[in-house]
Amino acid sequence: MSDKAAILKALEQVSMPGGGTLAASGALSDIIVHQGKAYFSLSVAADQVANSEPLRKAAEEAAKAVPGIASALVTLTAEKAPSRAAPASAQEKPAAPAASGPMNPARIAVQGVKHIIAVASGKGGVGKSTTSCNLALAFAARGLKVGVLDADIYGPSMPKLFAIHGKPTLAGGRTLNPMQNYGVKVMSIGFLVDEEAAMIWRGPMVISAIQQMLREVAWGELDILVVDMPPGTGDAQLTMAQNVPLAGAVIVSTPQDLALIDARRGVAMFRKVEVPILGVIENMSYFIAPDTGKRYDIFGHGGAQAEAVRQGVPFLGEIPLAMNIRERSDSGLPVVVTEPDGPHAAAYLAIADRVWGLLERDSARKAAPRIVFD
């Protein structure tokens, strides 16, 4: 019997709240087994997420009891069911649609974390991870308590960018202590697997790994958690947007049309799942030749700013294409901490100030007292 079949057999012993077994419920995702660890998710109604934790734990324990399975990671997924309107007769005018509630009522906060922001791009190669790293360090330079979650499972960059080596320690049970450098707490799949290992993981495994790194890490009290998202608009982005109360998304793009097309898709995805767009950063905006001081717009210039105006979102600023940024990033010596008074650090700091201002403004707006006149 295969591991997957054995797990399904074990899940026949897990009862559903309304009757029947979990194995026959239709709530199971595909079961993935990799190196003795099982990954799968349970689909439940959005309003039943809080009540389904015992079911999740029972499924996890049943899977772990299967011979050859060292551990299991089971997550809950939820989607709000679409409303069903009664068909109107030929003589009746269709009723106006009722105002809809939030699309993602099942988003669960991460304890101790005040704001979570996603740094995303529609495509790879635009400098998103370098931007995430320096943006996080810029927040820390302003005296904030900062964490970074490297959600790019297939191409984790944070261990190198932060010059962190080694593996996380256990804080107790399944909870890991984050790694730290430059005053920032960091968690990445890169700390848990060999640097040269090929991450040939399917969607459920990626989703489970992100959930584990987000919720089974002792982040402590943070003012802001910066999530370095994978490029594109796939499973990882959708899972993060649907299951985590993101305070907003920062979109990174280079100026040329090819990158902007994909950045546009990123904006559309976050809007679809009701995550605020904090703004757009134009990375590799221009190049200043170090020998002549002459400026070159290698990828064009101003495209991201024009797109921000078109989308009606803030333009957060420009970061140049600079050898110094690349060299220091490759060496684990980000410019914000190693050249804090330089022009490149100043650009990241200015963007961090704008983002933090937007976050605090939105928090103040949500927390504003309700005034009642008698």
PDB file of N, CA and C in Angstrom, residues 312-373:
ATOM      1  N   GLY A 312      -4.487  54.315 -10.267  1.00  0.00           N
ATOM      2  CA  GLY A 312      -5.009  55.084  -9.151  1.00  0.00           C
ATOM      3  C   GLY A 312      -4.430  54.664  -7.818  1.00  0.00           C
ATOM      4  N   VAL A 313      -3.141  54.278  -7.809  1.00  0.00           N
ATOM      5  CA  VAL A 313      -2.471  53.865  -6.569  1.00  0.00           C
ATOM      6  C   VAL A 313      -1.237  54.737  -6.371  1.00  0.00           C
ATOM      7  N   PRO A 314      -0.707  54.824  -5.143  1.00  0.00           N
ATOM      8  CA  PRO A 314       0.468  55.674  -4.903  1.00  0.00           C
ATOM      9  C   PRO A 314       1.703  55.187  -5.660  1.00  0.00           C
ATOM     10  N   PHE A 315       2.494  56.132  -6.117  1.00  0.00           N
ATOM     11  CA  PHE A 315       3.816  55.801  -6.641  1.00  0.00           C
ATOM     12  C   PHE A 315       4.798  56.025  -5.501  1.00  0.00           C
ATOM     13  N   LEU A 316       5.498  54.976  -5.087  1.00  0.00           N
ATOM     14  CA  LEU A 316       6.309  55.026  -3.876  1.00  0.00           C
ATOM     15  C   LEU A 316       7.726  55.539  -4.107  1.00  0.00           C
ATOM     16  N   GLY A 317       8.230  55.420  -5.334  1.00  0.00           N
ATOM     17  CA  GLY A 317       9.562  55.946  -5.584  1.00  0.00           C
ATOM     18  C   GLY A 317      10.361  55.118  -6.575  1.00  0.00           C
ATOM     19  N   GLU A 318      11.570  55.629  -6.883  1.00  0.00           N
ATOM     20  CA  GLU A 318      12.462  55.000  -7.854  1.00  0.00           C
ATOM     21  C   GLU A 318      13.711  54.473  -7.150  1.00  0.00           C
ATOM     22  N   ILE A 319      14.156  53.297  -7.577  1.00  0.00           N
ATOM     23  CA  ILE A 319      15.437  52.742  -7.140  1.00  0.00           C
ATOM     24  C   ILE A 319      16.301  52.572  -8.387  1.00  0.00           C
ATOM     25  N   PRO A 320      17.510  53.122  -8.407  1.00  0.00           N
ATOM     26  CA  PRO A 320      18.334  53.023  -9.615  1.00  0.00           C
ATOM     27  C   PRO A 320      18.889  51.615  -9.822  1.00  0.00           C
ATOM     28  N   LEU A 321      19.306  51.356 -11.046  1.00  0.00           N
ATOM     29  CA  LEU A 321      20.102  50.168 -11.357  1.00  0.00           C
ATOM     30  C   LEU A 321      21.541  50.528 -11.017  1.00  0.00           C
ATOM     31  N   ALA A 322      22.064  49.947  -9.944  1.00  0.00           N
ATOM     32  CA  ALA A 322      23.383  50.360  -9.455  1.00  0.00           C
ATOM     33  C   ALA A 322      24.221  49.141  -9.112  1.00  0.00           C
ATOM     34  N   MET A 323      25.464  49.159  -9.548  1.00  0.00           N
ATOM     35  CA  MET A 323      26.359  48.038  -9.259  1.00  0.00           C
ATOM     36  C   MET A 323      26.567  47.881  -7.767  1.00  0.00           C
ATOM     37  N   ASN A 324      26.559  48.987  -7.046  1.00  0.00           N
ATOM     38  CA  ASN A 324      26.781  48.939  -5.612  1.00  0.00           C
ATOM     39  C   ASN A 324      25.679  48.151  -4.901  1.00  0.00           C
ATOM     40  N   ILE A 325      24.426  48.355  -5.326  1.00  0.00           N
ATOM     41  CA  ILE A 325      23.316  47.614  -4.730  1.00  0.00           C
ATOM     42  C   ILE A 325      23.481  46.128  -5.011  1.00  0.00           C
ATOM     43  N   ARG A 326      23.826  45.786  -6.254  1.00  0.00           N
ATOM     44  CA  ARG A 326      23.978  44.380  -6.633  1.00  0.00           C
ATOM     45  C   ARG A 326      25.141  43.737  -5.901  1.00  0.00           C
ATOM     46  N   GLU A 327      26.291  44.390  -5.873  1.00  0.00           N
ATOM     47  CA  GLU A 327      27.479  43.814  -5.231  1.00  0.00           C
ATOM     48  C   GLU A 327      27.250  43.584  -3.742  1.00  0.00           C
ATOM     49  N   ARG A 328      26.666  44.553  -3.077  1.00  0.00           N
ATOM     50  CA  ARG A 328      26.454  44.418  -1.632  1.00  0.00           C
ATOM     51  C   ARG A 328      25.359  43.400  -1.322  1.00  0.00           C
ATOM     52  N   SER A 329      24.366  43.317  -2.173  1.00  0.00           N
ATOM     53  CA  SER A 329      23.328  42.303  -1.972  1.00  0.00           C
ATOM     54  C   SER A 329      23.909  40.904  -2.106  1.00  0.00           C
ATOM     55  N   ASP A 330      24.750  40.694  -3.118  1.00  0.00           N
ATOM     56  CA  ASP A 330      25.384  39.383  -3.311  1.00  0.00           C
ATOM     57  C   ASP A 330      26.278  38.999  -2.140  1.00  0.00           C
ATOM     58  N   SER A 331      26.820  39.992  -1.448  1.00  0.00           N
ATOM     59  CA  SER A 331      27.730  39.738  -0.326  1.00  0.00           C
ATOM     60  C   SER A 331      27.021  39.704   1.025  1.00  0.00           C
ATOM     61  N   GLY A 332      25.722  39.869   1.030  1.00  0.00           N
ATOM     62  CA  GLY A 332      24.992  39.900   2.296  1.00  0.00           C
ATOM     63  C   GLY A 332      25.257  41.163   3.080  1.00  0.00           C
ATOM     64  N   LEU A 333      25.528  42.246   2.366  1.00  0.00           N
ATOM     65  CA  LEU A 333      25.830  43.534   2.994  1.00  0.00           C
ATOM     66  C   LEU A 333      24.913  44.612   2.406  1.00  0.00           C
ATOM     67  N   PRO A 334      23.623  44.544   2.680  1.00  0.00           N
ATOM     68  CA  PRO A 334      22.664  45.468   2.041  1.00  0.00           C
ATOM     69  C   PRO A 334      23.021  46.930   2.284  1.00  0.00           C
ATOM     70  N   VAL A 335      22.759  47.751   1.275  1.00  0.00           N
ATOM     71  CA  VAL A 335      23.201  49.146   1.322  1.00  0.00           C
ATOM     72  C   VAL A 335      22.553  49.935   2.462  1.00  0.00           C
ATOM     73  N   VAL A 336      21.346  49.559   2.863  1.00  0.00           N
ATOM     74  CA  VAL A 336      20.677  50.330   3.913  1.00  0.00           C
ATOM     75  C   VAL A 336      21.434  50.258   5.237  1.00  0.00           C
ATOM     76  N   VAL A 337      22.116  49.116   5.491  1.00  0.00           N
ATOM     77  CA  VAL A 337      22.863  49.005   6.753  1.00  0.00           C
ATOM     78  C   VAL A 337      24.354  49.262   6.579  1.00  0.00           C
ATOM     79  N   THR A 338      24.894  49.020   5.389  1.00  0.00           N
ATOM     80  CA  THR A 338      26.341  49.196   5.213  1.00  0.00           C
ATOM     81  C   THR A 338      26.708  50.566   4.651  1.00  0.00           C
ATOM     82  N   GLU A 339      25.761  51.239   3.999  1.00  0.00           N
ATOM     83  CA  GLU A 339      25.979  52.607   3.526  1.00  0.00           C
ATOM     84  C   GLU A 339      24.743  53.437   3.875  1.00  0.00           C
ATOM     85  N   PRO A 340      24.433  53.558   5.164  1.00  0.00           N
ATOM     86  CA  PRO A 340      23.167  54.188   5.568  1.00  0.00           C
ATOM     87  C   PRO A 340      23.033  55.646   5.174  1.00  0.00           C
ATOM     88  N   ASP A 341      24.148  56.316   4.915  1.00  0.00           N
ATOM     89  CA  ASP A 341      24.087  57.733   4.537  1.00  0.00           C
ATOM     90  C   ASP A 341      24.182  57.944   3.026  1.00  0.00           C
ATOM     91  N   GLY A 342      24.239  56.853   2.267  1.00  0.00           N
ATOM     92  CA  GLY A 342      24.369  56.956   0.818  1.00  0.00           C
ATOM     93  C   GLY A 342      23.055  57.239   0.125  1.00  0.00           C
ATOM     94  N   PRO A 343      23.108  57.572  -1.152  1.00  0.00           N
ATOM     95  CA  PRO A 343      21.885  57.916  -1.899  1.00  0.00           C
ATOM     96  C   PRO A 343      20.950  56.731  -2.097  1.00  0.00           C
ATOM     97  N   HIS A 344      21.515  55.521  -2.191  1.00  0.00           N
ATOM     98  CA  HIS A 344      20.666  54.355  -2.411  1.00  0.00           C
ATOM     99  C   HIS A 344      19.876  54.020  -1.149  1.00  0.00           C
ATOM    100  N   ALA A 345      20.550  54.099  -0.007  1.00  0.00           N
ATOM    101  CA  ALA A 345      19.838  53.886   1.257  1.00  0.00           C
ATOM    102  C   ALA A 345      18.749  54.933   1.433  1.00  0.00           C
ATOM    103  N   ALA A 346      19.050  56.161   1.041  1.00  0.00           N
ATOM    104  CA  ALA A 346      18.067  57.237   1.168  1.00  0.00           C
ATOM    105  C   ALA A 346      16.805  56.935   0.361  1.00  0.00           C
ATOM    106  N   ALA A 347      16.977  56.311  -0.813  1.00  0.00           N
ATOM    107  CA  ALA A 347      15.816  55.975  -1.644  1.00  0.00           C
ATOM    108  C   ALA A 347      14.939  54.933  -0.948  1.00  0.00           C
ATOM    109  N   TYR A 348      15.567  53.905  -0.378  1.00  0.00           N
ATOM    110  CA  TYR A 348      14.793  52.884   0.334  1.00  0.00           C
ATOM    111  C   TYR A 348      14.127  53.460   1.586  1.00  0.00           C
ATOM    112  N   LEU A 349      14.845  54.301   2.297  1.00  0.00           N
ATOM    113  CA  LEU A 349      14.290  54.904   3.516  1.00  0.00           C
ATOM    114  C   LEU A 349      13.076  55.775   3.203  1.00  0.00           C
ATOM    115  N   ALA A 350      13.158  56.508   2.100  1.00  0.00           N
ATOM    116  CA  ALA A 350      12.025  57.366   1.718  1.00  0.00           C
ATOM    117  C   ALA A 350      10.796  56.523   1.382  1.00  0.00           C
ATOM    118  N   ILE A 351      11.016  55.403   0.705  1.00  0.00           N
ATOM    119  CA  ILE A 351       9.896  54.517   0.366  1.00  0.00           C
ATOM    120  C   ILE A 351       9.310  53.899   1.632  1.00  0.00           C
ATOM    121  N   ALA A 352      10.193  53.473   2.553  1.00  0.00           N
ATOM    122  CA  ALA A 352       9.722  52.899   3.814  1.00  0.00           C
ATOM    123  C   ALA A 352       8.875  53.913   4.584  1.00  0.00           C
ATOM    124  N   ASP A 353       9.298  55.159   4.585  1.00  0.00           N
ATOM    125  CA  ASP A 353       8.530  56.198   5.284  1.00  0.00           C
ATOM    126  C   ASP A 353       7.141  56.360   4.668  1.00  0.00           C
ATOM    127  N   ARG A 354       7.072  56.306   3.347  1.00  0.00           N
ATOM    128  CA  ARG A 354       5.772  56.459   2.683  1.00  0.00           C
ATOM    129  C   ARG A 354       4.860  55.275   3.006  1.00  0.00           C
ATOM    130  N   VAL A 355       5.422  54.065   2.944  1.00  0.00           N
ATOM    131  CA  VAL A 355       4.621  52.869   3.227  1.00  0.00           C
ATOM    132  C   VAL A 355       4.129  52.889   4.669  1.00  0.00           C
ATOM    133  N   TRP A 356       5.024  53.207   5.617  1.00  0.00           N
ATOM    134  CA  TRP A 356       4.627  53.231   7.019  1.00  0.00           C
ATOM    135  C   TRP A 356       3.555  54.299   7.273  1.00  0.00           C
ATOM    136  N   GLY A 357       3.693  55.433   6.611  1.00  0.00           N
ATOM    137  CA  GLY A 357       2.686  56.484   6.743  1.00  0.00           C
ATOM    138  C   GLY A 357       1.320  56.006   6.276  1.00  0.00           C
ATOM    139  N   LEU A 358       1.286  55.263   5.179  1.00  0.00           N
ATOM    140  CA  LEU A 358       0.017  54.732   4.677  1.00  0.00           C
ATOM    141  C   LEU A 358      -0.572  53.709   5.644  1.00  0.00           C
ATOM    142  N   LEU A 359       0.287  52.846   6.208  1.00  0.00           N
ATOM    143  CA  LEU A 359      -0.192  51.832   7.149  1.00  0.00           C
ATOM    144  C   LEU A 359      -0.773  52.478   8.404  1.00  0.00           C
ATOM    145  N   GLU A 360      -0.069  53.453   8.946  1.00  0.00           N
ATOM    146  CA  GLU A 360      -0.530  54.111  10.153  1.00  0.00           C
ATOM    147  C   GLU A 360      -1.795  54.928   9.900  1.00  0.00           C
ATOM    148  N   ARG A 361      -1.879  55.526   8.732  1.00  0.00           N
ATOM    149  CA  ARG A 361      -3.092  56.280   8.385  1.00  0.00           C
ATOM    150  C   ARG A 361      -4.295  55.354   8.325  1.00  0.00           C
ATOM    151  N   ASP A 362      -4.117  54.186   7.689  1.00  0.00           N
ATOM    152  CA  ASP A 362      -5.224  53.238   7.585  1.00  0.00           C
ATOM    153  C   ASP A 362      -5.605  52.683   8.946  1.00  0.00           C
ATOM    154  N   SER A 363      -4.593  52.441   9.805  1.00  0.00           N
ATOM    155  CA  SER A 363      -4.884  51.940  11.152  1.00  0.00           C
ATOM    156  C   SER A 363      -5.673  52.963  11.957  1.00  0.00           C
ATOM    157  N   ALA A 364      -5.273  54.230  11.837  1.00  0.00           N
ATOM    158  CA  ALA A 364      -5.976  55.286  12.564  1.00  0.00           C
ATOM    159  C   ALA A 364      -7.412  55.414  12.066  1.00  0.00           C
ATOM    160  N   ARG A 365      -7.588  55.239  10.773  1.00  0.00           N
ATOM    161  CA  ARG A 365      -8.931  55.351  10.205  1.00  0.00           C
ATOM    162  C   ARG A 365      -9.830  54.221  10.712  1.00  0.00           C
ATOM    163  N   LYS A 366      -9.267  52.995  10.799  1.00  0.00           N
ATOM    164  CA  LYS A 366     -10.061  51.858  11.269  1.00  0.00           C
ATOM    165  C   LYS A 366     -10.364  51.960  12.762  1.00  0.00           C
ATOM    166  N   ALA A 367      -9.431  52.583  13.492  1.00  0.00           N
ATOM    167  CA  ALA A 367      -9.589  52.658  14.949  1.00  0.00           C
ATOM    168  C   ALA A 367     -10.329  53.908  15.401  1.00  0.00           C
ATOM    169  N   ALA A 368     -10.734  54.755  14.445  1.00  0.00           N
ATOM    170  CA  ALA A 368     -11.407  56.002  14.831  1.00  0.00           C
ATOM    171  C   ALA A 368     -12.662  55.729  15.600  1.00  0.00           C
ATOM    172  N   PRO A 369     -12.901  56.434  16.720  1.00  0.00           N
ATOM    173  CA  PRO A 369     -14.098  56.180  17.530  1.00  0.00           C
ATOM    174  C   PRO A 369     -15.368  56.594  16.810  1.00  0.00           C
ATOM    175  N   ARG A 370     -16.422  55.892  17.103  1.00  0.00           N
ATOM    176  CA  ARG A 370     -17.710  56.226  16.534  1.00  0.00           C
ATOM    177  C   ARG A 370     -18.374  57.283  17.418  1.00  0.00           C
ATOM    178  N   ILE A 371     -18.767  58.387  16.851  1.00  0.00           N
ATOM    179  CA  ILE A 371     -19.375  59.473  17.607  1.00  0.00           C
ATOM    180  C   ILE A 371     -20.891  59.405  17.450  1.00  0.00           C
ATOM    181  N   VAL A 372     -21.571  59.356  18.601  1.00  0.00           N
ATOM    182  CA  VAL A 372     -23.031  59.257  18.579  1.00  0.00           C
ATOM    183  C   VAL A 372     -23.619  60.506  19.233  1.00  0.00           C
ATOM    184  N   PHE A 373     -24.516  61.156  18.538  1.00  0.00           N
ATOM    185  CA  PHE A 373     -25.199  62.338  19.073  1.00  0.00           C
ATOM    186  C   PHE A 373     -26.559  61.944  19.622  1.00  0.00           C
TER     187      PHE A 373
END
